[in-house]
Coordinates of C-alpha atoms in Angstrom, one line a residue:
M100 CA 10.7 -1.4 22.0
N101 CA 14.0 0.3 22.9
K102 CA 12.9 3.4 21.1
R103 CA 9.7 3.4 23.1
F104 CA 11.6 3.1 26.4
S105 CA 14.0 5.9 25.3
L106 CA 11.0 8.1 24.6
E107 CA 9.5 7.3 28.0
R108 CA 12.8 8.0 29.8
K109 CA 13.0 11.5 28.2
F110 CA 9.4 12.6 28.2
G111 CA 7.9 10.3 30.9
W112 CA 6.9 13.4 32.9
L113 CA 4.4 14.3 30.3
A114 CA 2.5 11.1 30.8
F115 CA -1.0 11.4 32.4
P116 CA -2.2 8.0 33.4
G117 CA -5.9 7.6 32.7
L118 CA -6.1 11.0 30.9
I119 CA -9.2 10.1 28.9
R120 CA -10.8 8.6 31.9
S121 CA -10.2 11.8 33.9
I122 CA -11.6 14.0 31.1
A123 CA -14.7 11.8 30.9
S124 CA -15.2 11.9 34.7
L125 CA -15.0 15.7 34.7
Q126 CA -17.4 15.8 31.8
L127 CA -19.9 13.9 33.9
V128 CA -19.3 16.3 36.8
F129 CA -20.0 19.3 34.6
F130 CA -23.0 17.6 33.1
V131 CA -24.6 17.5 36.6
L132 CA -23.4 21.1 37.2
L133 CA -25.0 22.4 34.0
L134 CA -28.3 20.8 35.0
F135 CA -28.5 23.2 38.0
R136 CA -26.5 26.1 36.5
P137 CA -27.2 26.3 32.7
E138 CA -25.5 29.7 32.5
A139 CA -22.2 28.1 33.4
A140 CA -22.0 26.8 29.8
E141 CA -20.5 30.1 28.9
V142 CA -17.2 29.2 30.5
F143 CA -16.7 26.4 28.0
I144 CA -16.7 28.8 25.0
P145 CA -13.2 29.7 23.8
L146 CA -13.9 33.4 23.3
A147 CA -10.8 35.1 21.8
P148 CA -11.4 38.4 23.5
K149 CA -11.6 36.7 26.9
I150 CA -8.5 34.7 26.2
K151 CA -6.6 37.8 25.3
E152 CA -7.7 39.3 28.5
G153 CA -6.0 36.5 30.4
E154 CA -8.6 33.7 30.6
I155 CA -6.1 31.3 29.0
W156 CA -8.0 28.3 30.4
R157 CA -10.7 28.9 27.8
L158 CA -8.3 27.4 25.3
V159 CA -9.0 23.9 26.7
S160 CA -12.2 24.3 28.7
F161 CA -14.3 23.1 25.7
V162 CA -12.7 19.6 26.4
F163 CA -14.7 19.3 29.6
Y164 CA -18.1 20.1 28.1
P165 CA -20.2 16.9 28.2
L166 CA -20.3 14.9 25.0
V167 CA -24.0 14.5 25.6
D168 CA -25.8 17.9 25.8
P169 CA -27.6 18.2 29.1
F170 CA -30.1 20.4 27.4
S171 CA -31.1 17.8 24.8
R172 CA -34.6 18.0 23.4
F173 CA -35.0 14.3 24.1
G174 CA -35.4 14.9 27.8
L175 CA -33.5 14.7 31.0
V176 CA -33.7 10.9 31.4
F177 CA -32.3 10.4 27.9
S178 CA -29.5 12.8 28.5
C179 CA -28.5 11.3 31.8
F180 CA -28.5 7.8 30.5
F181 CA -26.4 8.5 27.5
A182 CA -24.0 10.8 29.4
F183 CA -23.3 7.7 31.6
I184 CA -22.9 5.5 28.5
A185 CA -20.5 8.1 26.9
M186 CA -18.4 8.0 30.1
R187 CA -18.2 4.2 30.1
I188 CA -17.1 4.2 26.4
S189 CA -14.5 6.8 27.2
F190 CA -13.1 4.6 29.9
L191 CA -13.0 1.7 27.5
I192 CA -11.2 3.8 24.8
N193 CA -8.7 5.0 27.5
D194 CA -7.8 1.4 28.5
V195 CA -7.4 0.2 24.9
L196 CA -5.2 3.1 23.8
E197 CA -3.0 2.8 26.9
D198 CA -2.8 -1.0 26.5
F199 CA -1.5 -0.6 22.9
W200 CA 0.5 2.7 23.2
G201 CA 1.3 3.1 26.8
E202 CA 0.4 6.0 29.0
L203 CA 3.0 8.4 27.5
R204 CA 2.0 8.0 23.8
T205 CA -1.7 8.1 24.7
S206 CA -1.2 11.3 26.6
L207 CA 0.8 12.9 23.8
F208 CA -1.8 11.9 21.2
V209 CA -4.6 13.5 23.3
Y210 CA -2.5 16.6 24.0
A211 CA -1.8 17.0 20.3
V212 CA -5.5 16.6 19.3
I213 CA -6.7 19.1 21.9
I214 CA -4.0 21.6 21.0
S215 CA -4.9 21.4 17.3
Q216 CA -8.5 22.2 18.0
S217 CA -7.6 24.9 20.5
L218 CA -5.6 26.7 17.9
I219 CA -8.4 26.5 15.4
Y220 CA -10.8 28.0 17.8
F221 CA -8.4 30.7 18.8
F222 CA -7.8 31.9 15.2
D223 CA -11.3 31.2 14.0
P224 CA -13.8 31.6 16.9
I225 CA -16.8 31.3 14.5
A226 CA -15.6 27.7 13.9
F227 CA -16.6 26.8 17.4
A228 CA -20.3 27.3 16.7
A229 CA -20.0 25.5 13.3
A230 CA -17.7 22.6 14.1
G231 CA -18.8 22.0 17.7
R232 CA -16.8 21.0 20.7
S233 CA -16.2 17.3 20.2
H234 CA -14.1 16.9 17.0
Y235 CA -11.1 16.3 19.2
Y236 CA -12.9 13.2 20.6
L237 CA -13.7 12.0 17.1
S238 CA -10.0 11.7 16.4
I239 CA -9.5 9.7 19.6
F240 CA -12.4 7.4 18.6
F241 CA -10.9 6.9 15.2
A242 CA -7.7 5.7 16.8
F243 CA -9.6 3.3 19.0
A244 CA -11.5 1.9 15.9
T245 CA -8.2 1.5 14.1
L246 CA -6.6 -0.5 16.9
Q247 CA -9.7 -2.6 17.6
P248 CA -11.8 -2.6 14.4
Q249 CA -13.7 -5.8 15.2
F250 CA -14.8 -4.6 18.7
V251 CA -18.6 -4.8 18.8
F252 CA -21.0 -2.3 20.4
R253 CA -24.6 -3.4 21.0
L254 CA -26.9 -0.7 19.8
F255 CA -29.8 -0.3 22.2
F256 CA -28.2 -3.4 23.9
I257 CA -29.5 -5.6 21.1
L258 CA -28.1 -4.9 17.6
P259 CA -24.4 -5.8 17.3
V260 CA -22.5 -3.1 15.4
P261 CA -18.7 -3.4 14.8
V262 CA -16.8 -0.3 15.8
W263 CA -15.1 0.0 12.3
L264 CA -18.6 0.5 10.8
I265 CA -19.4 3.3 13.3
A266 CA -16.1 5.0 12.6
A267 CA -16.7 4.7 8.8
L268 CA -20.1 6.3 9.1
A269 CA -18.6 9.1 11.3
G270 CA -15.9 9.6 8.7
L271 CA -18.5 9.9 5.9
S272 CA -20.5 12.4 8.0
L273 CA -17.3 14.4 8.5
V274 CA -16.6 14.5 4.8
G275 CA -20.2 15.4 4.1
N276 CA -19.9 18.4 6.5
C277 CA -16.7 19.5 4.7
I278 CA -18.5 19.4 1.4
R279 CA -21.6 21.2 2.7
M280 CA -19.6 23.9 4.6
P281 CA -16.2 24.1 2.9
I282 CA -15.4 27.3 4.7
F283 CA -15.2 25.3 8.0
A284 CA -13.4 22.3 6.5
A285 CA -10.2 23.2 8.4
S286 CA -12.2 23.3 11.6
F287 CA -13.7 19.9 10.9
L288 CA -10.5 18.2 9.7
G289 CA -7.9 20.0 11.9
P290 CA -8.0 17.5 14.8
Q291 CA -8.1 14.6 12.4
I292 CA -4.7 15.5 11.0
I293 CA -3.1 14.1 14.2
Y294 CA -4.9 10.9 13.7
L295 CA -4.0 10.7 10.0
T296 CA -0.4 11.3 10.8
W297 CA -0.4 8.1 12.8
A298 CA -2.8 6.1 10.9
T299 CA -1.6 6.7 7.3
P300 CA 1.8 5.0 7.8
R301 CA 0.0 2.1 9.5
L302 CA -2.3 1.8 6.5
I303 CA 0.6 1.8 4.1
R304 CA 2.3 -1.0 6.1
W305 CA -0.9 -3.0 6.2
M306 CA -1.3 -2.8 2.4
R307 CA 2.3 -3.8 1.8
N308 CA 2.0 -6.7 4.2
R309 CA -1.3 -7.7 2.5
G310 CA 0.5 -7.7 -0.9
K311 CA 3.3 -9.9 0.5
L312 CA 0.8 -12.3 2.0
R313 CA -0.9 -12.6 -1.3
V314 CA 2.4 -13.4 -3.1
R315 CA 3.2 -16.0 -0.4
R316 CA -0.2 -17.6 -0.7
A317 CA 0.1 -17.8 -4.5
K318 CA 3.5 -19.5 -4.2
F319 CA 2.1 -21.9 -1.7
E320 CA -0.8 -22.7 -4.0
S321 CA 1.4 -23.2 -7.0
G322 CA 3.6 -25.6 -5.0
R323 CA 0.6 -27.8 -4.1
P324 CA 0.0 -31.0 -6.2
S325 CA -2.7 -30.2 -8.9
G326 CA -5.8 -32.2 -9.2
E327 CA -7.7 -34.4 -6.8
Q328 CA -5.8 -36.5 -4.3
T329 CA -7.2 -40.0 -4.9
L330 CA -6.4 -43.6 -4.1
H331 CA -7.8 -45.1 -7.2
R332 CA -8.0 -43.9 -10.8
C333 CA -9.0 -45.8 -13.9
A334 CA -6.2 -45.8 -16.5
E335 CA -8.8 -46.0 -19.3
C336 CA -11.6 -43.5 -18.4
G337 CA -10.0 -41.5 -15.6
K338 CA -12.8 -42.0 -13.1
T339 CA -11.9 -42.1 -9.4
E340 CA -13.5 -43.1 -6.2
I341 CA -14.3 -39.5 -5.7
S342 CA -16.0 -38.8 -9.1
D343 CA -17.9 -42.1 -8.8
P344 CA -18.1 -43.6 -5.3
E345 CA -20.0 -46.7 -6.6
L346 CA -17.1 -47.9 -8.7
D347 CA -14.8 -50.7 -7.8
F348 CA -11.2 -50.8 -9.0
R349 CA -8.8 -53.6 -9.7
V350 CA -5.2 -53.9 -10.8
S351 CA -4.8 -55.5 -14.2
P352 CA -2.0 -57.9 -15.1
D353 CA -0.4 -55.1 -17.1
G354 CA 0.1 -53.3 -13.8
E355 CA -2.4 -50.5 -14.5
E356 CA -5.5 -49.9 -12.3
Y357 CA -8.9 -50.0 -14.0
C358 CA -12.6 -49.7 -13.0
L359 CA -14.4 -53.1 -13.4
E360 CA -15.9 -52.1 -16.7
H361 CA -12.6 -51.3 -18.4
L362 CA -10.8 -54.1 -16.5
K363 CA -12.6 -56.6 -18.6
K364 CA -11.6 -54.9 -21.8
S365 CA -8.1 -54.6 -20.6
D366 CA -8.0 -58.4 -19.8
K367 CA -9.3 -59.1 -23.3
G368 CA -6.8 -56.9 -24.9
S369 CA -3.9 -58.4 -23.0
A370 CA -5.0 -62.0 -23.5
P371 CA -2.7 -64.1 -25.8

């Protein structure tokens, strides 16, 4: 905790409260703009020649392109609806990350992811067309799924789907794209390096803690009394009130407990 406070004291000026919320809100604004001015989509393309001419803002403009394409073949109503849903999910992710990490760490994570993708697009402009604009967001979503794996989304407002499953499918799709187009693997995986840098140590700690928990559980189980915990047990046949609830038990003069059947034999055997 002290380390976190020290970090916030030194670099607190880098914190952008509600950064993901702000990006999502601007995405919705540009979504509406593109409906009326489709040609404005060109400003979101990180063209290296334009950047070298001084249009530095193109290095990050792709971040504000809507996650849902306004020109989707599924129609305007579909696009508008899912653009709104995407914004709401982004708000949720923002709040979860800031709750776990704080505003500064969340901001630094988002900055790092965006910068990594910007560098890839700058040095390999063709990757923009192949990898798309939203791989930075996938890294943010993976972080959310790691922190809240059991959170449930309702697909079409009906089918409950845990977020870890969605993230796993997205990860498999990402790996599949790398296999199909290995030349663009760096473009696909670049932004995910930031996520993996944080998630890998967390996974290692989880596996270690799980191993320790397994050892503690084994010790606990080994310390428990073996066998059934019963009130009555026949000294002759070993039956108990659990193995045969219909049995009655008595204590013989020899001090041992028997079921009625073997009690008679015990009495005969002990008779003078």
